Coordinates of C-alpha atoms in Angstrom, one line a residue:
M1 CA -0.1 -0.3 0.1
G2 CA 1.3 3.3 -1.2
I3 CA 1.8 6.4 1.6
K4 CA -1.2 8.4 -0.1
A5 CA -3.3 4.9 0.0
K6 CA -2.1 4.6 3.8
L7 CA -3.2 8.1 4.7
K8 CA -6.3 7.6 3.4
A9 CA -7.1 4.5 4.7
A10 CA -6.1 6.8 8.5
T11 CA -8.6 9.2 7.6
L12 CA -11.3 6.8 7.2
L13 CA -10.5 5.8 10.9
S14 CA -10.8 9.0 11.8
A15 CA -13.9 9.5 9.7
W16 CA -15.3 6.7 11.6
L17 CA -14.1 7.9 15.3
L18 CA -16.3 11.4 14.7
A19 CA -18.8 9.5 13.3
A20 CA -18.7 6.6 16.5
P21 CA -21.5 7.4 19.5
V22 CA -20.0 8.3 22.5
A23 CA -19.4 4.8 24.5
F24 CA -19.9 1.3 22.7
A25 CA -23.1 -0.6 24.0
D26 CA -20.9 -2.5 26.0
D27 CA -18.9 -0.1 27.6
Q28 CA -20.0 2.2 30.4
P29 CA -17.9 5.0 31.5
V30 CA -15.5 4.6 34.2
K31 CA -15.4 7.7 36.9
G32 CA -12.0 8.7 38.0
G33 CA -8.1 9.2 36.6
T34 CA -7.2 12.1 35.4
L35 CA -6.2 12.5 31.4
I36 CA -3.2 13.5 30.3
Y37 CA -3.3 16.0 27.6
L38 CA -0.3 17.1 25.5
E39 CA -0.3 20.5 23.8
Q40 CA 1.6 21.8 21.3
Q41 CA 1.6 25.5 22.5
A42 CA 0.8 27.5 25.8
H43 CA -2.3 29.4 25.8
T44 CA -1.8 33.0 25.7
N45 CA -4.6 34.5 27.4
L46 CA -8.0 33.3 28.8
Y47 CA -10.4 36.3 28.0
P48 CA -12.9 34.3 26.7
P49 CA -13.0 36.6 23.3
A50 CA -9.7 35.1 22.6
G51 CA -10.8 31.6 22.6
G52 CA -10.0 31.8 18.9
F53 CA -6.7 30.8 19.5
Y54 CA -6.7 27.2 19.7
P55 CA -5.1 26.6 23.0
N56 CA -6.9 29.7 24.9
G57 CA -10.0 27.6 23.4
G58 CA -8.8 24.2 24.5
I59 CA -8.9 25.3 28.0
L60 CA -11.8 27.3 27.8
N61 CA -14.0 24.8 26.6
Q62 CA -13.4 23.1 30.0
I63 CA -13.9 25.6 32.1
T64 CA -16.9 27.8 31.2
D65 CA -20.7 27.4 30.2
K66 CA -22.3 29.0 27.2
L67 CA -25.6 30.7 26.9
T68 CA -26.5 27.8 24.6
Y69 CA -25.0 24.9 22.9
Q70 CA -24.5 24.2 19.0
N71 CA -24.9 20.6 18.5
P72 CA -21.7 19.6 16.6
K73 CA -23.8 17.1 14.2
T74 CA -26.9 18.8 13.2
L75 CA -25.6 22.8 14.2
E76 CA -29.0 23.6 15.6
I77 CA -28.3 26.3 18.8
E78 CA -29.5 24.2 22.1
P79 CA -30.6 25.0 25.8
W80 CA -27.5 25.4 28.1
I81 CA -27.5 28.1 30.7
A82 CA -30.3 29.5 28.8
E83 CA -33.4 27.4 28.8
S84 CA -35.5 29.5 26.4
W85 CA -35.2 32.7 24.3
T86 CA -37.1 34.7 22.0
V87 CA -35.8 37.2 18.9
N88 CA -38.1 39.6 17.7
N89 CA -38.4 40.1 13.6
A90 CA -35.9 42.5 13.4
A91 CA -33.2 40.1 15.1
T92 CA -32.7 43.4 17.5
E93 CA -34.0 42.1 20.5
Y94 CA -32.8 38.9 22.3
T95 CA -34.6 37.9 25.3
F96 CA -32.8 34.7 27.2
K97 CA -34.2 33.2 30.3
I98 CA -31.5 31.8 32.1
R99 CA -31.4 28.0 33.7
K100 CA -32.3 29.1 37.8
G101 CA -29.1 27.7 40.3
V102 CA -26.4 28.0 38.0
T103 CA -23.1 29.2 40.4
F104 CA -19.6 30.3 39.6
S105 CA -16.4 28.1 40.7
D106 CA -16.6 30.9 43.8
G107 CA -19.9 30.2 44.5
S108 CA -21.0 33.7 42.8
P109 CA -24.4 33.2 40.8
L110 CA -24.7 33.0 37.1
D111 CA -27.9 34.7 36.8
A112 CA -29.3 37.3 34.9
N113 CA -27.1 40.1 35.9
A114 CA -23.8 37.9 35.5
V115 CA -24.7 37.6 31.8
A116 CA -25.9 41.3 31.1
K117 CA -22.3 41.6 32.4
N118 CA -20.3 39.5 30.5
Y119 CA -22.6 40.5 27.5
D120 CA -21.5 44.1 28.0
T121 CA -18.1 43.7 28.4
F122 CA -17.8 41.4 25.1
G123 CA -19.9 43.2 23.3
L124 CA -18.8 46.7 24.0
G125 CA -15.5 46.1 25.1
N126 CA -13.8 47.7 28.3
K127 CA -11.3 50.7 27.3
E128 CA -10.4 50.6 31.5
L129 CA -9.2 47.6 31.5
K130 CA -8.1 46.8 28.0
Q131 CA -10.9 44.2 27.2
P132 CA -11.7 43.7 23.3
V133 CA -15.3 44.0 21.5
S134 CA -15.8 40.1 20.7
E135 CA -15.4 39.3 16.6
V136 CA -18.7 37.8 17.0
I137 CA -21.2 39.7 18.2
N138 CA -22.0 42.8 15.9
N139 CA -24.1 46.1 15.9
Y140 CA -24.2 45.5 19.7
D141 CA -26.0 48.2 21.8
H142 CA -27.3 47.1 25.8
S143 CA -28.1 44.8 28.1
E144 CA -31.3 44.9 30.3
V145 CA -31.8 42.5 33.2
V146 CA -35.6 42.1 33.3
D147 CA -35.4 40.0 36.1
P148 CA -33.4 37.8 37.9
S149 CA -33.5 35.1 35.8
T150 CA -34.5 37.4 32.3
V151 CA -32.0 39.2 30.1
K152 CA -32.4 41.1 27.2
F153 CA -30.3 42.2 24.7
Y154 CA -30.5 45.3 22.1
F155 CA -28.8 45.4 18.9
R156 CA -28.6 49.1 16.8
K157 CA -28.9 47.1 13.6
P158 CA -29.9 43.7 12.8
S159 CA -27.3 40.9 14.2
P160 CA -28.9 38.0 12.8
G161 CA -25.7 36.0 14.1
F162 CA -26.2 36.7 17.8
L163 CA -27.6 34.0 18.6
Q164 CA -25.2 31.3 17.4
G165 CA -22.3 33.9 18.6
T166 CA -23.9 32.8 22.3
S167 CA -22.7 29.1 21.8
V168 CA -18.9 29.5 21.0
I169 CA -15.6 29.4 22.8
G170 CA -15.6 33.0 22.4
S171 CA -18.4 33.7 24.4
G172 CA -17.8 31.6 27.6
L173 CA -19.2 33.2 31.1
V174 CA -17.0 33.6 33.6
S175 CA -17.8 35.7 36.9
L176 CA -17.6 39.7 38.2
K177 CA -14.6 38.8 39.9
T178 CA -12.6 37.7 36.3
L179 CA -14.5 40.4 34.1
A180 CA -13.3 43.5 36.6
L181 CA -9.5 42.2 35.9
P182 CA -7.5 43.9 33.0
F183 CA -6.5 42.1 30.0
D184 CA -3.2 41.2 30.5
Q185 CA -3.7 40.1 33.8
L186 CA -6.2 37.6 32.3
G187 CA -3.3 35.2 30.8
D188 CA -3.1 33.3 34.5
A189 CA -5.5 30.8 34.4
T190 CA -5.9 30.8 38.0
K191 CA -7.7 33.7 37.8
I192 CA -10.4 33.1 35.5
I193 CA -13.7 31.9 37.1
G194 CA -16.1 29.7 35.3
S195 CA -19.0 27.7 35.8
G196 CA -17.7 24.9 34.2
P197 CA -17.3 20.7 34.3
F198 CA -13.4 21.6 35.6
V199 CA -12.2 24.1 37.5
V200 CA -8.0 25.9 37.1
E201 CA -6.4 23.3 40.3
S202 CA -2.6 24.9 39.4
E203 CA -0.6 26.6 36.7
A204 CA 3.2 26.5 35.9
L205 CA 3.0 29.4 33.3
G206 CA 3.7 28.4 30.0
K207 CA 4.8 24.7 30.9
Q208 CA 1.9 22.7 32.8
L209 CA -1.9 23.5 33.8
S210 CA -3.8 20.9 36.1
L211 CA -7.8 21.1 36.3
K212 CA -9.5 19.4 38.4
A213 CA -13.4 18.1 38.0
R214 CA -15.8 20.2 40.1
A215 CA -17.8 18.5 42.6
D216 CA -21.2 19.8 42.3
Y217 CA -21.5 20.4 38.2
N218 CA -25.0 19.8 37.6
W219 CA -26.3 22.3 34.0
S220 CA -24.6 20.6 31.2
P221 CA -26.5 20.9 27.8
S222 CA -30.2 19.8 28.5
K223 CA -30.5 17.7 25.5
L224 CA -26.6 15.7 26.4
E225 CA -27.0 12.0 27.5
H226 CA -24.4 13.2 30.3
Q227 CA -25.9 14.7 33.3
G228 CA -23.9 16.1 36.6
R229 CA -20.3 15.4 37.4
A230 CA -17.6 15.0 34.7
Y231 CA -16.3 10.9 34.4
L232 CA -12.3 12.3 34.5
D233 CA -11.2 13.6 38.0
G234 CA -8.6 15.8 36.4
I235 CA -6.8 17.2 33.1
K236 CA -2.9 17.8 33.1
Y237 CA -1.8 20.0 30.0
I238 CA 1.9 19.4 29.5
I239 CA 2.9 22.0 26.8
T240 CA 5.0 19.6 24.4
G241 CA 6.2 21.7 21.5
E242 CA 7.6 18.8 19.3
D243 CA 5.9 16.7 17.0
S244 CA 8.2 13.7 17.8
V245 CA 7.9 13.8 21.7
R246 CA 4.1 14.1 21.6
I247 CA 3.9 10.9 18.9
G248 CA 6.6 9.6 21.4
A249 CA 4.7 9.9 24.3
L250 CA 1.2 8.9 23.4
L251 CA 2.4 6.0 21.9
S252 CA 4.5 4.8 24.5
G253 CA 1.6 5.5 26.9
Q254 CA 3.0 8.7 28.9
A255 CA 0.3 10.8 27.7
D256 CA -3.5 10.1 27.4
F257 CA -4.9 12.7 24.3
I258 CA -2.4 15.2 22.1
R259 CA -3.4 18.1 19.8
Q260 CA -1.3 19.0 16.5
L261 CA -1.2 15.3 14.5
Q262 CA 0.7 16.3 12.1
A263 CA -0.4 14.2 8.5
Y264 CA 2.8 12.6 7.7
D265 CA 2.5 10.6 11.5
E266 CA -1.4 9.7 10.8
K267 CA 0.3 6.3 9.6
Q268 CA 2.0 5.1 12.8
V269 CA -0.9 6.1 14.9
A270 CA -3.3 4.4 13.2
D271 CA -1.0 1.2 12.7
Q272 CA -1.0 1.1 16.4
S273 CA -4.8 1.2 16.7
F274 CA -5.0 4.7 18.4
A275 CA -7.3 7.2 17.5
I276 CA -7.6 9.7 15.1
Y277 CA -10.1 12.5 15.6
A278 CA -10.1 15.4 12.5
A279 CA -12.6 17.8 13.7
P280 CA -13.6 20.3 10.8
T281 CA -13.6 24.1 11.7
R282 CA -16.2 25.0 9.6
G283 CA -14.8 28.8 8.7
V284 CA -12.3 30.5 6.5
N285 CA -9.7 28.6 5.3
D286 CA -5.7 27.7 5.5
S287 CA -5.1 30.7 3.7
V288 CA -2.8 33.7 2.8
A289 CA -4.3 37.4 2.6
F290 CA -2.9 40.4 1.1
R291 CA -2.6 43.9 2.1
P292 CA -2.8 46.3 -0.4
D293 CA -1.2 49.1 1.2
N294 CA 2.2 47.5 0.2
P295 CA 2.9 49.3 -3.0
L296 CA 4.4 45.6 -4.2
V297 CA 1.0 44.1 -3.8
A298 CA -1.7 47.4 -4.4
D299 CA -1.9 46.1 -8.6
I300 CA -4.4 43.8 -8.5
K301 CA -2.9 42.2 -11.9
V302 CA -0.2 41.5 -9.3
R303 CA -2.3 39.8 -6.9
Q304 CA -3.9 37.7 -9.6
A305 CA -0.6 36.5 -10.3
L306 CA -0.2 34.8 -7.3
L307 CA -3.3 33.5 -6.9
H308 CA -2.5 32.0 -10.3
A309 CA 0.7 31.1 -9.4
T310 CA -0.3 29.0 -6.7
N311 CA -1.0 25.4 -6.8
N312 CA -2.8 24.4 -3.8
K313 CA -3.5 20.4 -5.1
E314 CA 0.1 20.1 -5.2
I315 CA 0.3 21.7 -1.6
V316 CA -2.4 18.8 -0.2
D317 CA -1.0 16.1 -2.0
T318 CA 2.6 16.9 -0.7
L319 CA 2.3 17.4 2.6
F320 CA -1.7 16.6 4.1
S321 CA -3.9 13.7 3.9
A322 CA -7.6 13.4 2.7
N323 CA -8.4 15.1 6.0
Y324 CA -7.1 18.2 4.6
P325 CA -9.4 19.3 1.7
Q326 CA -7.8 21.0 -0.7
A327 CA -9.7 25.1 -0.6
K328 CA -12.8 25.3 -3.2
S329 CA -13.4 29.0 -1.7
V330 CA -12.5 31.0 0.8
I331 CA -14.6 29.1 3.7
S332 CA -14.9 25.7 3.9
S333 CA -17.3 23.3 2.2
A334 CA -18.6 22.5 5.5
A335 CA -19.3 26.2 6.2
A336 CA -22.5 27.8 6.3
G337 CA -22.9 30.2 3.0
Y338 CA -20.1 28.2 0.8
A339 CA -19.9 28.6 -2.4
D340 CA -17.8 26.3 -4.7
L341 CA -15.5 28.1 -6.6
S342 CA -12.3 26.0 -7.4
S343 CA -12.7 27.9 -11.2
N344 CA -11.4 31.3 -9.7
L345 CA -8.2 28.8 -7.9
S346 CA -6.8 27.4 -11.2
Y347 CA -3.6 26.9 -10.9
D348 CA -2.4 28.5 -14.4
P349 CA 1.7 29.7 -14.7
A350 CA 1.3 31.2 -18.3
V351 CA -1.5 33.4 -16.7
A352 CA 0.6 34.5 -13.7
E353 CA 3.2 34.9 -16.6
K354 CA 1.1 37.5 -18.7
L355 CA -0.2 39.3 -15.5
L356 CA 3.0 40.2 -14.6
D357 CA 4.2 41.5 -17.8
E358 CA 1.6 43.6 -18.4
A359 CA 1.9 45.0 -14.7
D360 CA 5.4 46.4 -16.4
W361 CA 7.5 43.6 -13.6
K362 CA 10.2 42.4 -15.9
K363 CA 12.4 39.4 -14.7
G364 CA 16.1 40.5 -13.8
A365 CA 19.2 38.5 -14.2
D366 CA 18.7 36.7 -11.0
G367 CA 15.3 35.7 -12.0
I368 CA 13.8 37.8 -9.9
R369 CA 10.9 40.4 -11.7
Q370 CA 12.1 43.4 -10.9
K371 CA 9.8 47.2 -11.8
D372 CA 11.7 51.0 -11.4
G373 CA 14.8 48.9 -9.9
K374 CA 12.8 47.3 -7.3
P375 CA 12.6 43.6 -7.2
L376 CA 9.7 41.8 -6.5
S377 CA 10.3 40.1 -3.2
L378 CA 7.8 39.8 -0.6
A379 CA 7.9 38.1 3.1
V380 CA 5.2 36.6 5.3
Y381 CA 5.8 35.5 8.7
E382 CA 4.9 31.0 9.4
S383 CA 1.8 30.9 11.7
L384 CA 2.6 28.5 14.5
P385 CA -0.9 27.5 15.1
Q386 CA -1.5 26.6 11.6
P387 CA -0.1 23.0 10.6
Q388 CA 2.9 22.6 9.0
N389 CA 2.6 26.1 7.7
K390 CA 6.3 26.2 7.7
A391 CA 6.9 23.4 5.0
V392 CA 3.4 25.3 3.3
L393 CA 5.0 28.5 3.2
Q394 CA 7.9 27.3 1.4
L395 CA 6.1 25.0 -1.0
V396 CA 4.0 28.3 -1.6
A397 CA 7.8 30.1 -2.1
Q398 CA 8.9 27.4 -4.5
Q399 CA 5.9 27.9 -6.7
W400 CA 6.0 31.7 -7.1
A401 CA 10.0 31.3 -7.8
K402 CA 8.6 30.0 -10.7
I403 CA 7.3 33.7 -12.1
G404 CA 10.0 35.6 -10.9
V405 CA 8.8 36.0 -7.6
K406 CA 10.8 35.8 -4.4
L407 CA 8.6 34.7 -1.0
Q408 CA 10.7 35.1 2.2
V409 CA 9.5 33.1 5.0
L410 CA 9.8 34.2 8.1
A411 CA 10.3 32.0 11.9
G412 CA 6.9 32.7 13.6
T413 CA 8.9 33.0 16.8
S414 CA 10.4 35.9 16.2
G415 CA 9.9 38.9 18.4
N416 CA 8.6 41.1 15.8
V417 CA 6.1 39.0 14.7
V418 CA 3.2 41.2 16.3
T419 CA 4.3 44.2 15.5
D420 CA 5.5 43.8 12.1
N421 CA 2.8 41.8 10.8
I422 CA -0.1 45.2 11.1
D423 CA 2.3 46.7 9.3
P424 CA 2.1 46.0 5.5
V425 CA 5.6 47.7 4.3
K426 CA 7.3 44.7 6.3
T427 CA 4.7 42.2 5.9
P428 CA 2.5 42.6 2.3
L429 CA 0.8 39.1 3.4
V430 CA -0.4 37.2 6.5
V431 CA -1.8 33.7 7.2
A432 CA -5.6 33.6 7.6
E433 CA -7.7 31.3 9.5
V434 CA -10.8 31.4 11.5
G435 CA -13.2 28.8 12.4
R436 CA -16.7 29.1 13.4
A437 CA -20.1 27.7 12.3
D438 CA -22.1 30.5 11.2
P439 CA -21.7 33.1 8.2
D440 CA -19.9 36.0 9.9
V441 CA -17.4 33.7 9.8
I442 CA -16.3 35.9 6.6
K443 CA -16.8 39.2 8.3
S444 CA -14.7 38.3 11.3
Q445 CA -11.8 37.8 9.1
F446 CA -11.8 41.0 6.9
Y447 CA -13.6 43.4 8.2
P448 CA -11.3 46.3 10.1
K449 CA -12.8 46.2 12.8
N450 CA -12.6 42.5 13.4
R451 CA -9.4 40.1 12.4
D452 CA -8.4 42.8 9.8
A453 CA -6.2 40.5 7.3
L454 CA -5.9 43.1 4.9
L455 CA -5.0 45.3 7.0
Q456 CA -7.8 48.5 6.1
K457 CA -8.4 52.0 7.5
G458 CA -9.8 52.2 10.8
G459 CA -8.3 48.5 11.9
L460 CA -5.0 47.5 13.0
N461 CA -3.2 49.6 11.0
P462 CA -3.4 53.0 12.7
K463 CA -1.4 54.7 9.6
A464 CA -3.7 52.7 7.2
T465 CA -5.1 54.5 3.8
F466 CA -6.6 51.4 1.9
F467 CA -10.5 50.8 2.5
D468 CA -13.0 48.5 -0.1
D469 CA -16.1 50.1 0.8
K470 CA -17.7 47.4 -1.7
L471 CA -16.3 44.3 0.8
N472 CA -16.9 46.3 3.5
G473 CA -20.7 46.5 2.7
I474 CA -21.5 42.7 1.1
L475 CA -19.6 41.8 5.1
E476 CA -22.0 44.4 6.8
T477 CA -24.7 43.0 5.2
V478 CA -23.5 38.9 6.2
A479 CA -23.7 40.6 9.2
S480 CA -27.5 42.4 9.7
E481 CA -29.4 40.6 6.9
T482 CA -32.5 39.1 8.6
D483 CA -33.4 37.2 5.6
R484 CA -31.4 33.9 5.4
G485 CA -31.1 33.6 1.6
K486 CA -30.2 37.3 1.1
R487 CA -27.7 36.5 4.0
L488 CA -26.6 33.6 2.3
A489 CA -26.3 35.4 -0.7
A490 CA -24.1 37.8 0.9
A491 CA -22.2 35.3 2.0
K492 CA -21.4 33.6 -1.4
A493 CA -21.1 37.4 -2.7
A494 CA -18.2 38.3 -0.5
Q495 CA -16.7 34.5 -1.8
E496 CA -16.8 35.7 -4.7
Y497 CA -15.3 39.0 -4.4
L498 CA -12.8 38.1 -2.4
L499 CA -11.2 36.1 -5.2
D500 CA -12.2 38.5 -7.9
Q501 CA -9.5 41.2 -6.0
A502 CA -7.7 38.4 -5.0
Y503 CA -7.2 39.2 -2.0
V504 CA -6.9 36.3 -0.7
I505 CA -5.6 33.2 -2.0
P506 CA -7.3 30.0 0.1
F507 CA -5.1 26.5 0.2
F508 CA -6.9 23.9 2.2
E509 CA -9.8 23.3 4.8
E510 CA -8.4 23.5 7.9
P511 CA -9.4 20.7 10.5
Q512 CA -7.9 20.0 14.1
V513 CA -6.0 16.5 14.3
F514 CA -5.7 15.1 17.6
A515 CA -4.9 11.8 18.7
G516 CA -5.9 9.8 21.4
A517 CA -5.0 6.4 23.1
P518 CA -7.5 3.5 22.9
Y519 CA -8.4 3.1 26.1
V520 CA -9.8 7.3 25.9
K521 CA -13.5 7.6 25.3
G522 CA -16.4 9.9 25.0
V523 CA -14.2 12.9 23.6
A524 CA -16.8 14.9 22.3
F525 CA -16.2 18.3 20.1
E526 CA -18.1 21.4 19.8
A527 CA -18.6 22.9 15.9
V528 CA -15.6 24.7 15.2
G529 CA -12.8 21.6 16.8
R530 CA -12.3 22.2 20.3
P531 CA -12.5 19.7 22.3
S532 CA -14.5 18.4 25.1
F533 CA -13.7 16.2 28.0
Y534 CA -17.0 16.7 29.9
S535 CA -18.3 13.5 28.9
A536 CA -14.7 11.8 28.5
W537 CA -13.3 8.9 30.6
L538 CA -10.3 6.4 31.3
A539 CA -11.4 2.9 30.1
E540 CA -9.3 0.1 32.0
H541 CA -6.2 -0.5 30.3

């Protein structure tokens, strides 16, 4: 069996595992034990809206609850801390009935007042404490505590994505004590007080984190079969950056579960009957996005040339398994509002060469194109959270070199990465990807007030001059259109426009790939691939 066939077999195994029930007919969950979980990167900040970073979200998903629960199979929104809700026809007023008897781990009540304070912070931010606005909440105005069990939210304009936004990692509910802390103190996990099934027991910052089960937990999503406290006694996170060390520890029995299983390691894990979980992230695909304020990529013909010089099929076939589908649009085929635009992503180096010629970029003696004495030389920082990102960008650099464009791949560990990434002169393109099971995900990535991948005026770069009125108008429609059909049409229009303008080059649909020992049972994943260990348990071994 060839390597591709073996990777496909491993993928089929992982797909089966994700579809399998939580426990087999003859399996009964066992209470007790501590799960040893090896994480590739340390968490950075546990302010809930920062949960988009995988290590942050992987912790927040264990220690916080959400107002609602998005069923990862049906994607329907179901009750959790909110027992029920109503929405007006304009999607400008949302009223939630809060479950009674829920408390944070410090004993304070998770009531309507606490929910209101959380969403006033997430929806408006807190400048004094430097807490940013959540990217999943649009057009927020204010909350109203109707009574101890009822809270109402008002929006300046329609916000049809808000209900789904109450179910995501970035909307985990925390105590008033936690909300009162400055953003820069929320990297300390011991200060995050949630109402979730686990609580933080201890932390060695950047190295290790221990969670313990909350004994009195009794408010999981009402439709889940499992109710009451978690089966596990605890979870120990150990930061282990080396892929080979995580794999070796798992296969030798020193660890129970690991994140970021690379595609080239899938076969050896599957061969030893260890479980592979490839959870989809259902959002903006693993891509690069351009910064049009940079003069080298301001010309649409240059961006279009680079798009057609990129062979994303070669990227997938060379570096990945079938768990990483080739991108056919800006967003995943599992994302809400997806449109198949693969014809816009054709690999055609001849067209790329012609476009660069038309833009007056001529090849010099060294093979690099030049214009007005300047080489067409670009730089990009690797993104450590994305799988094999350095190898992906290096392969793209080889592809672009064939048409006379130099791409320098910079280390993601550089101390300048944060500041350089918001300077279009230094960093003309950036790695882009974000998961969310709602059409708003495309706005989250490209709108200037959100992740601002294009570095537009009014966003992350205070000196920006570039602003695309048409794109931003479409993104605002995605965020505010109450008619579902029109909202999905706007999502399609956003994808088409982003590719027509060659603002983004998608590579592949990114999953979160984990591996677990055969005796680890009941691991679940929320809608965009963060694990939940609430129903996990350890069989005898």
